[in-house]
CSV table of C-alpha atoms in Angstrom, one decimal:
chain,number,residue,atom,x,y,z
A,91,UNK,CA,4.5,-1.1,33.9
A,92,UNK,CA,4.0,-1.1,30.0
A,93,UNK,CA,2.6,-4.2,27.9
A,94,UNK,CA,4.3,-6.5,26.4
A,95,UNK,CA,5.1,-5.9,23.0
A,96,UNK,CA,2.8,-9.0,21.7
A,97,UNK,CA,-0.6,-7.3,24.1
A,98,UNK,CA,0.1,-4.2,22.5
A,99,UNK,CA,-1.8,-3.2,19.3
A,100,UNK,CA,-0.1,-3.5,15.5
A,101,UNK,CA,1.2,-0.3,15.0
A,102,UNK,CA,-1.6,1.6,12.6
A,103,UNK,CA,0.8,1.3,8.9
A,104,UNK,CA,0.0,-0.4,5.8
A,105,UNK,CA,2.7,-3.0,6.9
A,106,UNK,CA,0.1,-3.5,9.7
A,107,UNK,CA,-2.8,-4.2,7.3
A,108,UNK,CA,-0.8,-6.5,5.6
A,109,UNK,CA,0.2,-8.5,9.0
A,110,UNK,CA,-3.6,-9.0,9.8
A,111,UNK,CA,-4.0,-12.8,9.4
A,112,UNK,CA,-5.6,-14.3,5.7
A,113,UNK,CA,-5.4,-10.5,4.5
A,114,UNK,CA,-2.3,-10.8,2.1
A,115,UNK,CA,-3.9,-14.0,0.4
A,116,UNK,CA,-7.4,-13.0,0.2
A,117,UNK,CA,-6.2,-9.3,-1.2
A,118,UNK,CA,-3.7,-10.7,-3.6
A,119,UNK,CA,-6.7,-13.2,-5.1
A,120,UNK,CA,-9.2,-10.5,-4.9
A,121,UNK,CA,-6.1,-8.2,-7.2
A,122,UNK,CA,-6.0,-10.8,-9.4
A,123,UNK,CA,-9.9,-10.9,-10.5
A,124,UNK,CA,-10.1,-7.8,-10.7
A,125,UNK,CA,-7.1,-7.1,-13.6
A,126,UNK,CA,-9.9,-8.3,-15.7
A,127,UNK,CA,-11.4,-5.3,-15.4
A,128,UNK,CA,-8.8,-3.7,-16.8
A,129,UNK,CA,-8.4,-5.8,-19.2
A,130,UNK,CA,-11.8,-6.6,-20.7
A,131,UNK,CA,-13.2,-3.5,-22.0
A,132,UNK,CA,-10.2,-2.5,-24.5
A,133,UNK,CA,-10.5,-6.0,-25.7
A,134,UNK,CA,-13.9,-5.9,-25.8
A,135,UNK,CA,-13.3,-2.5,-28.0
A,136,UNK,CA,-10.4,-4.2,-30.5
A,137,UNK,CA,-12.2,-7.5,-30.9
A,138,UNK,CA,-15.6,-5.7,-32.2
A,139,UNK,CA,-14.5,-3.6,-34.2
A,140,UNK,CA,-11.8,-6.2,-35.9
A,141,UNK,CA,-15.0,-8.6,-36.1
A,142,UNK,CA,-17.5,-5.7,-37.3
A,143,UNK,CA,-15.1,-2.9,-39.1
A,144,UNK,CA,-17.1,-0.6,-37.3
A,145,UNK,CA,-16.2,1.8,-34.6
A,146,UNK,CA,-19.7,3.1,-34.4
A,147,UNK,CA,-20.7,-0.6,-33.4
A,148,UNK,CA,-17.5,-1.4,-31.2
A,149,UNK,CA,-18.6,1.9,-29.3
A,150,UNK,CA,-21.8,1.0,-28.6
A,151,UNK,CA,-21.2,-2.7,-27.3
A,152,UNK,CA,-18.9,-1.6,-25.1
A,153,UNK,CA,-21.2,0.5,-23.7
A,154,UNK,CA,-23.7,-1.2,-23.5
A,155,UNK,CA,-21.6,-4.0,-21.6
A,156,UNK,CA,-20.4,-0.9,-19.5
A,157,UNK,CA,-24.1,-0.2,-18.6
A,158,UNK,CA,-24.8,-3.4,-17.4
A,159,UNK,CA,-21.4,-3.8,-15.2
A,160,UNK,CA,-22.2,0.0,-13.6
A,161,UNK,CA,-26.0,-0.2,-12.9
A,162,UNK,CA,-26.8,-3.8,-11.6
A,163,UNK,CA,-23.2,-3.9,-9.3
A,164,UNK,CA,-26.1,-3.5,-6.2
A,165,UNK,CA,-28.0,-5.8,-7.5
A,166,UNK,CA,-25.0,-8.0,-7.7
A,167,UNK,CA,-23.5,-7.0,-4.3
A,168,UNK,CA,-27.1,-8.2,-2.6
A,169,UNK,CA,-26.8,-11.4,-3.3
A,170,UNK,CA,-23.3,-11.3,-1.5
A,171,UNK,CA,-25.1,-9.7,1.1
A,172,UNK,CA,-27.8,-12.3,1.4
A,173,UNK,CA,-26.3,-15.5,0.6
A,174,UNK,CA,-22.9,-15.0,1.2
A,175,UNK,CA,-19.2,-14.5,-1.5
A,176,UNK,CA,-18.8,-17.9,-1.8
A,177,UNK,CA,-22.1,-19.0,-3.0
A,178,UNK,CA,-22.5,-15.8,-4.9
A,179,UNK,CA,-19.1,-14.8,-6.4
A,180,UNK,CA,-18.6,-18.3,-7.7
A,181,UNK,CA,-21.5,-18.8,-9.8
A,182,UNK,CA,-21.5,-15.2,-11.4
A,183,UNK,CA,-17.3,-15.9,-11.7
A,184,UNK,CA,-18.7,-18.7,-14.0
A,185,UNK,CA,-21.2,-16.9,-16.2
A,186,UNK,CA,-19.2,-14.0,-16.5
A,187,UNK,CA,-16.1,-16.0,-17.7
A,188,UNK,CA,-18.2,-18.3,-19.9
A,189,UNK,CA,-19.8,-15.2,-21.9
A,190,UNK,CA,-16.3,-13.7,-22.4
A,191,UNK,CA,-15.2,-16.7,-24.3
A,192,UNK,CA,-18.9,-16.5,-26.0
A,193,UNK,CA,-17.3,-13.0,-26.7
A,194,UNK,CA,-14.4,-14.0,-27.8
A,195,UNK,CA,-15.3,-16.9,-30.6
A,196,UNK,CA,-17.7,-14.8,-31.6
A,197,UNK,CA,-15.0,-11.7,-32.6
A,198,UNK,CA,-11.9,-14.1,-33.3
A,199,UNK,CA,-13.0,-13.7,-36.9
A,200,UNK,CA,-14.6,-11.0,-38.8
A,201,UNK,CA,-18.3,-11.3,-39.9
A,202,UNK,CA,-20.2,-11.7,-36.8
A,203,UNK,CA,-23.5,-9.6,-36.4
A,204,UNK,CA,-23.6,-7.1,-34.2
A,205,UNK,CA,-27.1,-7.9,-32.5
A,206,UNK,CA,-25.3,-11.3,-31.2
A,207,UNK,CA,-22.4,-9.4,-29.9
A,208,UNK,CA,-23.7,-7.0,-28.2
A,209,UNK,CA,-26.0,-8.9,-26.4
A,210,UNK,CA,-23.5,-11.5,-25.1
A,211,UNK,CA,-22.1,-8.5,-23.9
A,212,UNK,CA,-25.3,-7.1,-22.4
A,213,UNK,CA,-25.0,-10.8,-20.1
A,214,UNK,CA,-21.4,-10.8,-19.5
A,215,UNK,CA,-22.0,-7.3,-18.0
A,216,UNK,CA,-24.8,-8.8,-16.1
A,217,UNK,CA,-23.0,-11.6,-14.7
A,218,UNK,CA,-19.7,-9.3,-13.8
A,219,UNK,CA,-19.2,-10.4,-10.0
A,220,UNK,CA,-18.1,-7.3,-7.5
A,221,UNK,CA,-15.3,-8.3,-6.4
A,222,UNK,CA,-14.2,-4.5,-5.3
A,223,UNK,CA,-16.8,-3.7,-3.2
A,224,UNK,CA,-16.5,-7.5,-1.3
A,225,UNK,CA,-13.3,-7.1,-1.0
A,226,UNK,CA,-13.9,-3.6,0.7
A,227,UNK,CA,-16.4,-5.4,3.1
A,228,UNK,CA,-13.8,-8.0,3.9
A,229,UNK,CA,-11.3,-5.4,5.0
A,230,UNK,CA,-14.5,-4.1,7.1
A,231,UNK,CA,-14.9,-7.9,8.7
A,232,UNK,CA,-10.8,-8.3,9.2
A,233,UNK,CA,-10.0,-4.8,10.6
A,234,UNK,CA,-11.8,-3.4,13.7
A,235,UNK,CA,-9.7,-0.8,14.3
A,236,UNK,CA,-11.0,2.1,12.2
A,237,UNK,CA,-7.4,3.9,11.7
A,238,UNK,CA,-6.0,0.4,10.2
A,239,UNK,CA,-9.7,0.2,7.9
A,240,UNK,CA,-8.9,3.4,6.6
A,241,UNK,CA,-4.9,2.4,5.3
A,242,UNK,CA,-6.9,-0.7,3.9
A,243,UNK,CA,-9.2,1.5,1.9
A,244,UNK,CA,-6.3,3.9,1.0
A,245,UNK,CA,-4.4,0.8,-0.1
A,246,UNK,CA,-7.2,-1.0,-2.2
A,247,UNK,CA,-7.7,2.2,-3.9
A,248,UNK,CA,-4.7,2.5,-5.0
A,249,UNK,CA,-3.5,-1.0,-6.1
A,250,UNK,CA,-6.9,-0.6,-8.1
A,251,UNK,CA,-5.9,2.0,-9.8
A,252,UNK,CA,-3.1,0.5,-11.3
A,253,UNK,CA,-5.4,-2.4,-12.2
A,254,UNK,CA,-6.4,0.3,-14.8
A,255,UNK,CA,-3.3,1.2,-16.1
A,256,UNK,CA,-1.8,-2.4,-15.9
A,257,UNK,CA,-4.6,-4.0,-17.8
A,258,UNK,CA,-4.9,-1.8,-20.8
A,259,UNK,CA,-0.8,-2.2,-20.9
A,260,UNK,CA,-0.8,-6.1,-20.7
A,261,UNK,CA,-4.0,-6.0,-23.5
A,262,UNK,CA,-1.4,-3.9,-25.7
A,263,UNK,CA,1.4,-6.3,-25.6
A,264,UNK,CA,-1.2,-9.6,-26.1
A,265,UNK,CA,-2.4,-8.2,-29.4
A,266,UNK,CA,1.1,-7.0,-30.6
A,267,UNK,CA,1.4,-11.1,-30.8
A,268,UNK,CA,-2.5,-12.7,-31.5
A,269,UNK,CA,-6.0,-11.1,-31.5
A,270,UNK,CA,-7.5,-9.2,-29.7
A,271,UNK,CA,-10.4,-11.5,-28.6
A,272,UNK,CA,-7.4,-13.4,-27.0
A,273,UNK,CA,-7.6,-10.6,-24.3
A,274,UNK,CA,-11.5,-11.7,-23.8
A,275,UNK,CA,-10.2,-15.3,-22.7
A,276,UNK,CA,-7.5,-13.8,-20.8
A,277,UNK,CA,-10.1,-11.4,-18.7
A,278,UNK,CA,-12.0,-14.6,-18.4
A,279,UNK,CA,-9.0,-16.7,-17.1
A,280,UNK,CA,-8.3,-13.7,-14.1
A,281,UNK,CA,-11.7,-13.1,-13.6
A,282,UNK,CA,-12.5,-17.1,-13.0
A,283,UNK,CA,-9.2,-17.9,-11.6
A,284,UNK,CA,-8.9,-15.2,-8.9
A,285,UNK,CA,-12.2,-15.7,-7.8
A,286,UNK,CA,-12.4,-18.7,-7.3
A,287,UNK,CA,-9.1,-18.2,-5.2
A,288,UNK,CA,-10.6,-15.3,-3.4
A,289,UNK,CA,-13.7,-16.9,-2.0
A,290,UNK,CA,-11.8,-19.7,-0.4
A,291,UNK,CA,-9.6,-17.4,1.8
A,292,UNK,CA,-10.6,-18.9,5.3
A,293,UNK,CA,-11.2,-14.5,5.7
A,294,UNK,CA,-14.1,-15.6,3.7
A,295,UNK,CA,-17.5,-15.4,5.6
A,296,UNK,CA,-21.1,-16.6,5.1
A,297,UNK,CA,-24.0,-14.0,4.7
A,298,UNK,CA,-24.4,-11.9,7.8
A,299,UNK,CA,-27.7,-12.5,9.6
A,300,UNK,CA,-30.3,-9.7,9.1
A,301,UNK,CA,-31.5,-8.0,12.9
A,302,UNK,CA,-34.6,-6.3,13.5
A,303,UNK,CA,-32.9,-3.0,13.3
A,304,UNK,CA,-31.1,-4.0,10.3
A,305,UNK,CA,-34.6,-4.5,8.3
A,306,UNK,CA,-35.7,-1.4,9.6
A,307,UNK,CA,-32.6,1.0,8.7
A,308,UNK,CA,-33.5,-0.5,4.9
A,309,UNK,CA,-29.9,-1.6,4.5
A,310,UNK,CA,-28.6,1.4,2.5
A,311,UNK,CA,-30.5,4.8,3.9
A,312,UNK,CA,-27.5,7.3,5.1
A,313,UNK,CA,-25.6,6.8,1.7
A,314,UNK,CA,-26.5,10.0,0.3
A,315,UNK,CA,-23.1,11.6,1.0
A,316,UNK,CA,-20.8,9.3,-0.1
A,317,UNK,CA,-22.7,8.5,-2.8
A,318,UNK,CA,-23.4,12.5,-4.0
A,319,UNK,CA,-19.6,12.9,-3.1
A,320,UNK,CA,-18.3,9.6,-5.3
A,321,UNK,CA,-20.6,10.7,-8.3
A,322,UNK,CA,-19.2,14.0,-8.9
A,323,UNK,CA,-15.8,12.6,-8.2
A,324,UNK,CA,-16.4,10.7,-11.4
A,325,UNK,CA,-18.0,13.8,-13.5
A,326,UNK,CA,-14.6,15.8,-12.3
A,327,UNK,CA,-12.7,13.3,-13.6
A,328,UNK,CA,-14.1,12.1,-16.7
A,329,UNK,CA,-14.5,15.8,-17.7
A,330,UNK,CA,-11.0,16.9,-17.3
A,331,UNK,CA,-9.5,14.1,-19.1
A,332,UNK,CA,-11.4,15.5,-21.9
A,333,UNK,CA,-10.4,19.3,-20.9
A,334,UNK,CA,-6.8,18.4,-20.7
A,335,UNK,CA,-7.0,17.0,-24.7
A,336,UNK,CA,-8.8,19.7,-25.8
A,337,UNK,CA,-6.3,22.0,-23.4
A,338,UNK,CA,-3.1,20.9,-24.5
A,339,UNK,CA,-4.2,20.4,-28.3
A,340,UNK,CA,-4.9,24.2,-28.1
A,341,UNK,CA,-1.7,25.6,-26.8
A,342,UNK,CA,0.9,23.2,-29.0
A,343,UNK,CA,-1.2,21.2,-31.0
A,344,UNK,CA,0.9,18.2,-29.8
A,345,UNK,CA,-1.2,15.7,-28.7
A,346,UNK,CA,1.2,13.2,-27.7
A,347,UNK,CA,1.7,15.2,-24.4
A,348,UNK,CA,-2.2,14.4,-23.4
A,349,UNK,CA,-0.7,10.8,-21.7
A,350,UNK,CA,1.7,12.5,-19.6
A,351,UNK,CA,-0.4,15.2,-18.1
A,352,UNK,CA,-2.5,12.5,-17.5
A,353,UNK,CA,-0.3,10.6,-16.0
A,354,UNK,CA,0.6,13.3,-13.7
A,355,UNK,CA,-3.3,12.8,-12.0
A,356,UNK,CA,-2.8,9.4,-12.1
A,357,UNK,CA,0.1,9.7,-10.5
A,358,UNK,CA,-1.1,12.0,-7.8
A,359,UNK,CA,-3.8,10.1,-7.1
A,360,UNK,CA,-2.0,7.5,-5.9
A,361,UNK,CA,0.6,9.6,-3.9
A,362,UNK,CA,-2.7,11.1,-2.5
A,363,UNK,CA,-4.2,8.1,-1.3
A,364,UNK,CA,-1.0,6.5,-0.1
A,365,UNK,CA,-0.7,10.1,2.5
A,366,UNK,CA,-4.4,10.2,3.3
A,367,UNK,CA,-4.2,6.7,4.9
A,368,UNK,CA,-1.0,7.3,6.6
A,369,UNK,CA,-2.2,10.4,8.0
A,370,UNK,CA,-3.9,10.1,11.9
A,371,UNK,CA,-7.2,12.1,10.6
A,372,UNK,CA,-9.3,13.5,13.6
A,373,UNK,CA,-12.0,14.9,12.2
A,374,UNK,CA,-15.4,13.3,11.3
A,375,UNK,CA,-15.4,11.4,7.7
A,376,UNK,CA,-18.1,13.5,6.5
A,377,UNK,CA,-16.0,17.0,6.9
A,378,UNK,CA,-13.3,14.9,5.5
A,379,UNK,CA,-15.3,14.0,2.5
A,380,UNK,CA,-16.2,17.9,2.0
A,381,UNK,CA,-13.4,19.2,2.0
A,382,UNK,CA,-11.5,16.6,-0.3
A,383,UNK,CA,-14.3,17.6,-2.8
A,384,UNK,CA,-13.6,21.4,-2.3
A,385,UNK,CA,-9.9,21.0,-2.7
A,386,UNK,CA,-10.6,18.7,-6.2
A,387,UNK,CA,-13.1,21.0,-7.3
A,388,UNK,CA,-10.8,24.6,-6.9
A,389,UNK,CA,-7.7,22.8,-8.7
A,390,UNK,CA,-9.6,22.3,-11.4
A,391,UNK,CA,-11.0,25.2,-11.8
A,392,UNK,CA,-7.3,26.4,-11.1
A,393,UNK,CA,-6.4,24.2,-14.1
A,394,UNK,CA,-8.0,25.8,-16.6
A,395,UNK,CA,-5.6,29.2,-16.4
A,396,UNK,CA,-2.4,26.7,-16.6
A,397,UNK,CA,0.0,28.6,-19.6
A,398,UNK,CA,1.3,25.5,-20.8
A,399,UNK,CA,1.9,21.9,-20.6
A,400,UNK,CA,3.9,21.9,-17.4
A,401,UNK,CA,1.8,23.6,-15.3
A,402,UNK,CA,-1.1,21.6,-16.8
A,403,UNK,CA,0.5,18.5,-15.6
A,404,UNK,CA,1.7,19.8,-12.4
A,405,UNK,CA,-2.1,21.4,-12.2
A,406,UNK,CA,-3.1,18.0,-12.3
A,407,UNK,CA,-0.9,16.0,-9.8
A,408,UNK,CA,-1.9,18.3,-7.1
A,409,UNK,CA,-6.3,17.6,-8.5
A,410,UNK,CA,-5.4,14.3,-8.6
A,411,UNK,CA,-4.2,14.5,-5.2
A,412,UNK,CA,-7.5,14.7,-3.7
A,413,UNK,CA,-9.1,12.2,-5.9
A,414,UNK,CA,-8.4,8.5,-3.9
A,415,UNK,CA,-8.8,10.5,-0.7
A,416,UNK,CA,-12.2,11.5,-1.6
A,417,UNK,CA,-13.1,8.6,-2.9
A,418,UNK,CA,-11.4,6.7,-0.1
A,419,UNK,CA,-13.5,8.3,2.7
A,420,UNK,CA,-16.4,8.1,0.7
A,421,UNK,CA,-16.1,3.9,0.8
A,422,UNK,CA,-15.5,4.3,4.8
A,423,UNK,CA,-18.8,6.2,5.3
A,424,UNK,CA,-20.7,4.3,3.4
A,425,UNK,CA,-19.6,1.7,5.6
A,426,UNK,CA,-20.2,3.3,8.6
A,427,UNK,CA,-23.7,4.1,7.7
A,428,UNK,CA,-25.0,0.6,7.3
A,429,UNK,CA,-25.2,-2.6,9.3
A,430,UNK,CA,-23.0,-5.3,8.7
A,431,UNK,CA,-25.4,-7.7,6.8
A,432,UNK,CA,-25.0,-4.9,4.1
A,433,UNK,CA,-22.0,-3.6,3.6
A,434,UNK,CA,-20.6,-4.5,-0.1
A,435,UNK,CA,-24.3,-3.5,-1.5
A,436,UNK,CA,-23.2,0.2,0.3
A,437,UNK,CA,-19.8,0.1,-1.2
A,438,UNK,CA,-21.6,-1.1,-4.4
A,439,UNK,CA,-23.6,1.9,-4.3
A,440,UNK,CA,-20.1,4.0,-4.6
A,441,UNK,CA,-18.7,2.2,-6.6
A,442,UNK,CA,-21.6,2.6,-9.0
A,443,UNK,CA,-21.6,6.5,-8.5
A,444,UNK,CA,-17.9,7.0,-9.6
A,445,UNK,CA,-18.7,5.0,-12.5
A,446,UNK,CA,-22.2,7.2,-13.4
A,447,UNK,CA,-20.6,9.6,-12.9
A,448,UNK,CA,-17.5,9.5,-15.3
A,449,UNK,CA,-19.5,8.1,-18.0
A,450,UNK,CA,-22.0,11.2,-17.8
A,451,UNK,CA,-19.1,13.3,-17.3
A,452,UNK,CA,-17.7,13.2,-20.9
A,453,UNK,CA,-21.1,13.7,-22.5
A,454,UNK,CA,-21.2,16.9,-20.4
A,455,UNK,CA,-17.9,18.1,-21.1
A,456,UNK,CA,-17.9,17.1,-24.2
A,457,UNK,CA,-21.0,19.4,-24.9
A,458,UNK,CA,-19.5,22.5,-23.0
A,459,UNK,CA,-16.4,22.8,-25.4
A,460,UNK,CA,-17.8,23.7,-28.4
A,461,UNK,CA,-19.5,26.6,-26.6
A,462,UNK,CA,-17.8,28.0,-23.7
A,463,UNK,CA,-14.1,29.2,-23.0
A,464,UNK,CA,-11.7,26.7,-21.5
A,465,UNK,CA,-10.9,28.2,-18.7
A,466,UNK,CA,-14.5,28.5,-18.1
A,467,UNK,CA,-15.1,25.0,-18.7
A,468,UNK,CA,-12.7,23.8,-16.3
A,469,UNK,CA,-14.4,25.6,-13.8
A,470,UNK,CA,-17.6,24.2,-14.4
A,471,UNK,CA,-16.2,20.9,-14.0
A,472,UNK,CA,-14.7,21.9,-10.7
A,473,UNK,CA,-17.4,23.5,-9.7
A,474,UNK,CA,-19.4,19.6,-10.0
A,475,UNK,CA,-17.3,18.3,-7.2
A,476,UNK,CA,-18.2,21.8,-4.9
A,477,UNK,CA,-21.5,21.1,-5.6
A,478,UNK,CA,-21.1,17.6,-4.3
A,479,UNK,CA,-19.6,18.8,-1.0
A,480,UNK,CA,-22.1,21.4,-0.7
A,481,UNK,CA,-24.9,18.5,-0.8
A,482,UNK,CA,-23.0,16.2,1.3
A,483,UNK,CA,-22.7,18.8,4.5
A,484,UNK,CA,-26.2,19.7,3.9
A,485,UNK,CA,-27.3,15.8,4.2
A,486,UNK,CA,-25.2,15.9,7.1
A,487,UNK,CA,-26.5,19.1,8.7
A,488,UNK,CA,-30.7,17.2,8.1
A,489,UNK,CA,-29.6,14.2,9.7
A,490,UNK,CA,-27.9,15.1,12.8
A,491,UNK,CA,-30.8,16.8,14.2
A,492,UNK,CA,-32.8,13.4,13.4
A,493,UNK,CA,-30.1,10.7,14.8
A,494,UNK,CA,-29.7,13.0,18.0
């Protein structure tokens, strides 16, 4: 005799993901603080150098502000760890949001110094709450089923992704009508708003109590994978945005094509991500992990003989293809590799690694070009995400012997 239809389990979709009560809320206000990190940084980059006339010094406080975001997110993510989102996420939505209007009366007008600028963005940075990887750990607390986590996953990353491309859009059309420090208050207003939305989902926990296991496991030991994996996801990444300029600026000398082609990875990133959570996977996420890596890292290095701008861009929907898979999986194990009590600080330590790794991955392209063929190039930078599988399965191969 079968079940009835309400005993049986939601059918594993992202329609499913969606049904699971609190989710839609608590994802939709977790969407809406983070369009402020889409929106911030370009602002941050207009409003300095409007304020300063300096792209040199517009460069360097937005990196500097970027620094801070990237390297302190665990830091950040502890303290969601140990005293829960609602008394941590709230008080760091407040300083964050505060600075940015700092930010923006400083840069409303031109002739502010540059020391004072860049370090209320030094605090800002500080203060930025991580609202990605809580959110991640929330779909970890709502979903038990690990087939409907991994649609979640696929799903955040995705809707994430077009936080990136939405923000910089809705920046564009604010300062085609005021300044651009008015995109500062407007990061500030998302940032604030949604979070303070977010953390009063009832999805919303305290902190998870620490067991005598936990403390001994250290919180985040058994990250190395995802980690290695996520960091030279970003190097692959970051690099061939620069390869594809310096690609299609060589064959026609038409640079206007470089949004389009990358488009096209944007684009198949986020067809990519959409089929790897829709897929029943079998295998064990680390294999998974490896061989995402191994396919991003060949079509790159395939990339580099593309004869024109078509086949760059169709080159680069199929890399981008494996790019929110890998990154994807690499969230998941994370997550299975720590205890409760410290899952966004694992997903923080992702998170982190993506975002190393595409601001080092430039810098390392960047030096490449002016010495080595292209094609070469774009294998070198394929061959970054290899090397990241190879270290994953060889973490994985150490290990196994020592859990058994």
């Amino acid at each position: 005799m079968s079940a009835p239809p309400s005993a049986r389990p939601a059918a594993p979709s992202y329609a499913a993901v969606l049904r699971v009560p609190h989710a839609r809320r608590t994802f939709a206000n977790a969407l809406v603080g983070r369009l402020s990190y889409g929106t911030v940084p370009l602002s941050l980059l207009l409003a300095t150098q409007r304020a300063t006339g300096s792209y040199a010094a517009s460069g360097a406080v937005l990196s500097v502000y970027g620094a801070a975001v990237v390297f302190l997110t665990p830091a950040r993510a502890s303290l969601v760890d140990r005293y829960g989102a609602r008394r941590a996420l709230l008080p760091l939505a407040a300083a964050h949001g505060g600075l940015l209007c700092v930010l923006a009366a400083l840069t409303w007008r031109p002739g502010a110094p540059v020391p004072l600028i860049g370090g209320a963005a030094v605090l800002a940075g500080v203060c930025a709450p991580p609202l990605g990887p809580t959110m991640r750990a929330v779909w970890s607390a709502l979903l038990a089923d690990r087939d409907l986590l991994r649609r979640a996953y696929s799903l955040d990353g995705v809707a994430e992704e077009l936080l990136f491309v939405s923000g910089p859009a809705l920046v564009g059309v604010l300062v085609a009508w005021t300044v651009p420090a008015a995109g500062l208050l407007l990061g500030a207003l998302l940032m604030v708003g949604g979070t303070a939305a977010f953390v009063t989902s009832p999805a919303m926990t305290g902190p998870r109590p620490r067991t005598g296991g936990d403390e001994r496991r250290g919180g985040v030991r058994g990250l190395g994978a995802p980690v290695v994996v996520a960091a030279g996801t970003g190097l692959a990444i970051s690099g061939v945005e620069l390869l594809v300029l310096a690609q299609v600026g060589a064959d026609s000398g038409d640079t206007d094509l470089v949004p389009w082609v990358l488009g096209a990875l944007s684009v198949g990133s986020a067809l990519g991500g959409l089929a790897n959570g829709a897929v029943d996977w079998r295998g064990p996420a680390r294999t998974r992990l490896a061989g995402f890596a191994v396919a991003l890292g060949l079509t790159i290095a395939a990339a580099g003989l593309a004869p024109g701008a078509l086949t760059l861009a169709v080159a680069m929907a199929c890399a981008g293809a494996f790019i929110a898979p890998a990154l994807t999986t690499a969230y998941l194990l994370a997550d299975e590799s720590v205890p409760a009590s410290d899952r966004t600080r694992a997903g923080a330590w992702v998170n982190m690694a993506v975002n190393a790794g595409s601001s080092a991955g430039g810098l390392t392209t960047g030096a490449l070009l002016g010495h080595l063929p292209l094609p070469l190039c774009f294998a070198l930078t394929g061959a970054t995400a290899l090397a990241s599988a190879g270290v994953a399965l060889a973490g994985g191969r150490r290990t196994e012997p020592a859990r058994a």
